Short mmCIF file of C-alpha atoms in Angstrom, two decimals:
data_model
loop_
_atom_site.label_atom_id
_atom_site.label_comp_id
_atom_site.label_asym_id
_atom_site.label_seq_id
_atom_site.Cartn_x
_atom_site.Cartn_y
_atom_site.Cartn_z
CA UNK A 1 -44.78 -4.52 44.43
CA UNK A 2 -41.75 -4.70 42.11
CA UNK A 3 -44.15 -4.94 39.08
CA UNK A 4 -45.73 -1.88 40.13
CA UNK A 5 -42.18 -0.22 40.56
CA UNK A 6 -40.95 -0.95 37.02
CA UNK A 7 -44.15 0.26 35.80
CA UNK A 8 -43.57 3.69 37.31
CA UNK A 9 -39.75 3.39 36.61
CA UNK A 10 -39.68 2.86 32.66
CA UNK A 11 -42.19 5.53 31.67
CA UNK A 12 -39.95 8.12 33.87
CA UNK A 13 -36.91 6.65 31.86
CA UNK A 14 -38.51 7.12 28.66
CA UNK A 15 -39.70 10.33 29.32
CA UNK A 16 -36.19 11.44 30.28
CA UNK A 17 -34.62 10.08 27.37
CA UNK A 18 -37.27 11.82 25.30
CA UNK A 19 -36.18 15.04 26.81
CA UNK A 20 -32.73 14.52 26.11
CA UNK A 21 -33.12 13.82 22.65
CA UNK A 22 -35.41 16.87 22.23
CA UNK A 23 -32.74 18.66 23.45
CA UNK A 24 -30.31 17.20 21.13
CA UNK A 25 -32.47 17.91 18.21
CA UNK A 26 -33.39 21.64 19.42
CA UNK A 27 -29.84 22.32 19.71
CA UNK A 28 -28.96 20.85 16.28
CA UNK A 29 -31.81 22.90 14.90
CA UNK A 30 -30.56 26.12 16.05
CA UNK A 31 -26.84 25.16 15.10
CA UNK A 32 -28.39 24.43 11.52
CA UNK A 33 -30.22 27.57 11.46
CA UNK A 34 -27.19 29.84 12.83
CA UNK A 35 -26.44 32.67 10.71
CA UNK A 36 -22.91 33.63 9.98
CA UNK A 37 -21.57 35.97 12.04
CA UNK A 38 -19.47 38.64 9.89
CA UNK A 39 -17.54 41.36 10.36
CA UNK A 40 -16.66 44.10 7.58
CA UNK A 41 -14.14 46.62 8.59
CA UNK A 42 -15.97 49.24 5.74
CA UNK A 43 -19.47 49.98 4.79
CA UNK A 44 -18.67 48.81 1.29
CA UNK A 45 -17.61 45.49 2.23
CA UNK A 46 -20.68 45.20 4.46
CA UNK A 47 -23.13 46.21 2.06
CA UNK A 48 -21.62 43.68 -0.28
CA UNK A 49 -21.75 40.95 2.21
CA UNK A 50 -25.47 41.78 3.26
CA UNK A 51 -26.33 41.70 -0.67
CA UNK A 52 -24.69 38.13 -0.70
CA UNK A 53 -25.22 36.86 2.75
CA UNK A 54 -29.07 37.67 2.68
CA UNK A 55 -31.10 36.24 5.37
CA UNK A 56 -28.25 33.90 6.44
CA UNK A 57 -25.66 36.04 7.81
CA UNK A 58 -25.47 39.14 10.65
CA UNK A 59 -23.34 42.06 9.60
CA UNK A 60 -21.41 44.12 11.76
CA UNK A 61 -19.58 47.21 10.21
CA UNK A 62 -16.96 48.88 12.10
CA UNK A 63 -16.40 52.18 10.20
CA UNK A 64 -18.99 54.75 9.74
CA UNK A 65 -19.80 55.29 6.14
CA UNK A 66 -19.19 59.31 7.11
CA UNK A 67 -15.78 58.37 8.65
CA UNK A 68 -12.37 58.66 7.19
CA UNK A 69 -11.31 54.92 6.55
CA UNK A 70 -7.69 55.65 7.21
CA UNK A 71 -8.22 57.28 10.85
CA UNK A 72 -11.44 55.13 12.10
CA UNK A 73 -12.27 55.78 15.79
CA UNK A 74 -11.49 52.14 17.33
CA UNK A 75 -14.14 51.32 20.26
CA UNK A 76 -13.79 48.32 22.69
CA UNK A 77 -17.33 46.99 21.13
CA UNK A 78 -14.75 46.45 17.99
CA UNK A 79 -12.73 43.90 20.04
CA UNK A 80 -15.94 42.06 21.06
CA UNK A 81 -17.30 41.96 17.71
CA UNK A 82 -14.22 40.60 16.11
CA UNK A 83 -13.79 38.16 19.16
CA UNK A 84 -17.27 36.44 18.19
CA UNK A 85 -16.89 36.76 14.38
CA UNK A 86 -17.01 33.92 11.90
CA UNK A 87 -16.01 35.96 9.12
CA UNK A 88 -13.82 39.09 8.94
CA UNK A 89 -13.69 41.10 5.48
CA UNK A 90 -11.09 43.79 5.56
CA UNK A 91 -9.35 45.33 2.24
CA UNK A 92 -6.00 43.75 2.66
CA UNK A 93 -4.23 46.74 0.96
CA UNK A 94 -3.45 48.58 4.23
CA UNK A 95 -6.32 50.87 3.94
CA UNK A 96 -6.97 49.77 7.83
CA UNK A 97 -3.33 49.66 8.83
CA UNK A 98 -3.60 52.30 11.19
CA UNK A 99 -6.35 50.58 13.38
CA UNK A 100 -7.13 47.24 12.39
CA UNK A 101 -4.04 45.11 13.59
CA UNK A 102 -4.17 46.21 17.47
CA UNK A 103 -7.98 45.30 17.37
CA UNK A 104 -7.30 41.83 15.80
CA UNK A 105 -4.61 41.09 18.48
CA UNK A 106 -6.85 41.91 21.12
CA UNK A 107 -9.80 39.92 19.76
CA UNK A 108 -7.60 36.68 19.54
CA UNK A 109 -10.11 34.86 17.22
CA UNK A 110 -8.65 31.97 15.16
CA UNK A 111 -11.12 31.68 12.91
CA UNK A 112 -10.38 35.39 11.37
CA UNK A 113 -6.57 34.87 11.37
CA UNK A 114 -4.71 35.67 7.79
CA UNK A 115 -4.97 32.57 5.73
CA UNK A 116 -8.06 30.98 7.49
CA UNK A 117 -11.31 30.35 5.60
CA UNK A 118 -13.04 32.96 8.08
CA UNK A 119 -10.56 35.84 6.76
CA UNK A 120 -11.85 37.42 3.51
CA UNK A 121 -9.29 39.84 1.79
CA UNK A 122 -11.05 41.90 -0.57
CA UNK A 123 -8.20 43.24 -2.68
CA UNK A 124 -7.48 39.40 -3.51
CA UNK A 125 -7.48 39.28 -7.22
CA UNK A 126 -7.78 42.94 -7.59
CA UNK A 127 -4.85 44.60 -9.87
CA UNK A 128 -4.37 47.76 -7.65
CA UNK A 129 -3.61 51.18 -9.16
CA UNK A 130 -0.97 53.66 -8.31
CA UNK A 131 1.63 51.40 -6.78
CA UNK A 132 4.52 53.58 -5.78
CA UNK A 133 7.84 52.93 -7.23
CA UNK A 134 9.47 54.67 -4.27
CA UNK A 135 8.31 55.41 -0.97
CA UNK A 136 9.06 58.20 1.37
CA UNK A 137 7.90 60.19 4.45
CA UNK A 138 7.85 63.29 2.22
CA UNK A 139 5.27 61.62 -0.15
CA UNK A 140 2.18 61.91 2.45
CA UNK A 141 0.31 59.00 3.16
CA UNK A 142 1.24 56.60 0.49
CA UNK A 143 -0.12 53.22 0.07
CA UNK A 144 2.91 50.80 -0.69
CA UNK A 145 0.33 48.21 -2.21
CA UNK A 146 -1.37 50.42 -4.13
CA UNK A 147 -4.50 52.89 -3.93
CA UNK A 148 -6.90 50.71 -1.96
CA UNK A 149 -10.12 52.41 -2.58
CA UNK A 150 -11.15 49.77 -5.23
CA UNK A 151 -14.64 49.21 -4.55
CA UNK A 152 -15.44 52.29 -6.22
CA UNK A 153 -15.28 50.54 -9.75
CA UNK A 154 -18.46 48.62 -10.13
CA UNK A 155 -17.04 45.79 -11.90
CA UNK A 156 -14.03 45.38 -9.21
CA UNK A 157 -16.89 45.43 -6.40
CA UNK A 158 -18.54 42.29 -8.38
CA UNK A 159 -15.35 40.60 -8.04
CA UNK A 160 -15.29 41.41 -4.63
CA UNK A 161 -18.68 40.10 -4.04
CA UNK A 162 -17.95 36.86 -5.95
CA UNK A 163 -15.02 36.53 -3.60
CA UNK A 164 -17.16 36.60 -0.61
CA UNK A 165 -19.84 34.59 -1.86
CA UNK A 166 -17.33 31.78 -2.52
CA UNK A 167 -16.10 32.25 1.54
CA UNK A 168 -19.62 32.14 2.72
CA UNK A 169 -20.24 29.08 0.77
CA UNK A 170 -16.96 27.17 1.95
CA UNK A 171 -18.04 28.29 5.88
CA UNK A 172 -21.78 27.48 5.54
CA UNK A 173 -22.24 24.72 2.61
CA UNK A 174 -25.63 23.96 3.43
CA UNK A 175 -26.64 27.44 2.28
CA UNK A 176 -24.16 27.45 -0.70
CA UNK A 177 -26.87 27.52 -3.52
CA UNK A 178 -28.60 30.76 -1.76
CA UNK A 179 -25.15 32.79 -1.31
CA UNK A 180 -24.62 31.79 -5.30
CA UNK A 181 -28.16 33.21 -6.15
CA UNK A 182 -27.73 36.37 -4.14
CA UNK A 183 -24.39 36.91 -5.91
CA UNK A 184 -25.82 36.23 -9.31
CA UNK A 185 -28.74 38.40 -8.71
CA UNK A 186 -26.39 41.51 -7.70
CA UNK A 187 -24.26 40.63 -10.84
CA UNK A 188 -27.25 41.02 -12.95
CA UNK A 189 -28.02 44.31 -10.89
CA UNK A 190 -24.66 46.00 -11.53
CA UNK A 191 -24.42 44.61 -15.22
CA UNK A 192 -27.73 46.21 -16.05
CA UNK A 193 -26.84 49.84 -14.28
CA UNK A 194 -23.49 49.55 -15.99
CA UNK A 195 -25.22 50.39 -19.55
CA UNK A 196 -27.48 52.95 -17.64
CA UNK A 197 -24.20 54.56 -15.94
CA UNK A 198 -21.96 54.48 -18.79
CA UNK A 199 -24.78 56.37 -20.76
CA UNK A 200 -25.18 59.21 -18.36
CA UNK A 201 -21.21 59.64 -18.27
CA UNK A 202 -20.74 59.56 -22.31
CA UNK A 203 -21.18 63.14 -22.50
CA UNK A 204 -18.20 64.30 -20.14
CA UNK A 205 -15.65 61.50 -21.33
CA UNK A 206 -12.35 62.82 -20.77
CA UNK A 207 -13.35 65.80 -18.71
CA UNK A 208 -11.09 66.57 -15.71
CA UNK A 209 -12.36 66.81 -12.10
CA UNK A 210 -10.62 67.89 -8.82
CA UNK A 211 -11.07 65.94 -5.83
CA UNK A 212 -10.07 66.60 -2.14
CA UNK A 213 -8.04 63.27 -1.70
CA UNK A 214 -6.74 60.64 -4.26
CA UNK A 215 -9.83 58.02 -3.56
CA UNK A 216 -11.24 57.87 -6.94
CA UNK A 217 -8.67 56.37 -9.54
CA UNK A 218 -10.91 53.31 -9.92
CA UNK A 219 -13.96 55.59 -10.47
CA UNK A 220 -12.15 57.58 -12.77
CA UNK A 221 -10.78 54.81 -14.83
CA UNK A 222 -14.24 52.92 -15.06
CA UNK A 223 -16.30 55.86 -16.08
CA UNK A 224 -13.72 57.79 -18.57
CA UNK A 225 -12.74 61.05 -16.62
CA UNK A 226 -9.61 62.56 -15.30
CA UNK A 227 -9.25 62.96 -11.53
CA UNK A 228 -5.62 63.92 -11.22
CA UNK A 229 -5.49 66.90 -9.40
CA UNK A 230 -6.18 67.40 -5.75
CA UNK A 231 -7.10 69.85 -2.98
CA UNK A 232 -4.47 68.10 -0.82
CA UNK A 233 -0.44 68.88 -1.87
CA UNK A 234 -0.16 65.09 -0.97
CA UNK A 235 -2.19 62.27 0.25
CA UNK A 236 -3.11 62.65 3.76
CA UNK A 237 -1.32 66.16 4.17
CA UNK A 238 -3.62 69.32 4.78
CA UNK A 239 -4.39 71.82 1.86
CA UNK A 240 -1.64 74.88 2.07
CA UNK A 241 -2.26 78.30 0.49
CA UNK A 242 0.35 78.16 -1.82
CA UNK A 243 -0.83 74.70 -2.87
CA UNK A 244 -4.58 75.96 -3.38
CA UNK A 245 -3.24 78.86 -5.43
CA UNK A 246 -1.82 76.37 -7.98
CA UNK A 247 -4.90 74.33 -8.04
CA UNK A 248 -6.99 77.44 -8.62
CA UNK A 249 -4.49 78.25 -11.54
CA UNK A 250 -4.71 75.20 -13.03
CA UNK A 251 -8.60 74.88 -12.62
CA UNK A 252 -8.86 78.22 -14.48
CA UNK A 253 -6.78 76.94 -17.34
CA UNK A 254 -8.37 73.63 -17.58
CA UNK A 255 -12.01 75.22 -17.15
CA UNK A 256 -12.85 72.24 -14.17
CA UNK A 257 -16.10 72.27 -13.38
CA UNK A 258 -16.23 70.12 -10.23
CA UNK A 259 -14.78 69.79 -7.13
CA UNK A 260 -15.29 65.91 -5.45
CA UNK A 261 -15.54 66.41 -1.86
CA UNK A 262 -16.24 63.38 1.10
CA UNK A 263 -18.14 63.82 4.13
CA UNK A 264 -15.11 63.94 6.44
CA UNK A 265 -13.43 66.48 4.27
CA UNK A 266 -13.24 70.18 4.93
CA UNK A 267 -15.94 71.84 3.06
CA UNK A 268 -14.76 75.58 3.42
CA UNK A 269 -11.60 74.92 1.95
CA UNK A 270 -13.33 73.34 -1.44
CA UNK A 271 -15.80 76.09 -1.48
CA UNK A 272 -13.52 78.74 -1.48
CA UNK A 273 -11.75 77.08 -4.34
CA UNK A 274 -15.19 76.79 -5.79
CA UNK A 275 -15.87 80.53 -5.42
CA UNK A 276 -12.29 81.52 -6.93
CA UNK A 277 -12.84 79.26 -10.15
CA UNK A 278 -16.77 78.85 -10.68
CA UNK A 279 -16.56 75.25 -10.07
CA UNK A 280 -19.16 73.37 -8.11
CA UNK A 281 -18.80 71.49 -5.04
CA UNK A 282 -19.96 67.88 -5.34
CA UNK A 283 -21.13 65.60 -2.41
CA UNK A 284 -19.19 62.50 -2.82
CA UNK A 285 -18.59 59.20 -0.59
CA UNK A 286 -16.91 56.00 -0.89
CA UNK A 287 -19.38 54.09 1.38
CA UNK A 288 -22.99 53.24 1.21
CA UNK A 289 -24.62 55.15 3.73
CA UNK A 290 -22.51 58.09 3.20
CA UNK A 291 -24.86 60.20 1.34
CA UNK A 292 -28.89 60.27 1.95
CA UNK A 293 -30.62 57.69 -0.02
CA UNK A 294 -27.31 55.24 -0.62
CA UNK A 295 -28.10 52.49 1.62
CA UNK A 296 -27.10 49.99 -1.27
CA UNK A 297 -23.86 49.70 -3.13
CA UNK A 298 -25.91 50.11 -6.60
CA UNK A 299 -27.74 53.09 -4.72
CA UNK A 300 -24.45 54.84 -3.77
CA UNK A 301 -22.93 54.75 -7.53
CA UNK A 302 -26.42 55.92 -8.57
CA UNK A 303 -25.97 59.04 -6.25
CA UNK A 304 -22.37 59.49 -7.39
CA UNK A 305 -23.22 59.67 -11.08
CA UNK A 306 -26.29 61.78 -10.57
CA UNK A 307 -24.26 64.38 -8.50
CA UNK A 308 -21.39 64.39 -10.89
CA UNK A 309 -23.08 64.72 -13.84
CA UNK A 310 -25.44 67.61 -12.58
CA UNK A 311 -22.27 69.59 -11.82
CA UNK A 312 -20.43 68.68 -15.29
CA UNK A 313 -23.32 70.15 -17.56
#
């Protein structure tokens, strides 16, 4: 009888151990294959994260590509996304200062606190343009650290992508080779496109363009055009009739042919100025997805170059 009980007991014991071992191995497999949970504040950072991360990341973007990045409509879902994030990619140049800090405070995620490996500050290593020498309320919506719209320069976008790749590799060393390969693929694409974009813009080198808001100094610098006249009298200040009259006079004097307008700007104002000057209103966007057919970063710059050169001819 005892022998029979032992015969029955041991197979059950072995089976129990096998089930436990199987569960442990399954958990380890899921953990090993788990994707990095990435939150990007803005669609440009999200696009770069997807290019670099590939199948090894899940990317959530907080701001819409057609939304003014200064004034993002924060939602409760943002707090949930940040609370569950392994990585947060933000600009770090005060572009999101009006809406991101309260979300982070409510999320209370130590992984993405400043200085932690899970916090990727996109402006790190970027020399920001238009750093103000003095800051007053009268100057409008001025960024103390410099203009934060830096990814409109494809060379700076490569720097940001490399920074993201390094962060992903630190957090997920098992897939470091994949992140590096994805970055190099992105870099090669941008390098090839830079020649194409440069050739397309070369005939218009030195020409002046009007923008609604001062979002484009990096783009202007990279492609050799001047964007120093704006429909806004000061950043974030709505256009006034007197200021628009001055803009119209300067556009006529300089024979300016194009007005850059983003999706969240007032098109009617731009069209009125265009009708007075003979200029064309040009569809522009800072973010992939902001214009039709611009799901990738390279696709966005393609579209911007196409739209602008068509207006400048």
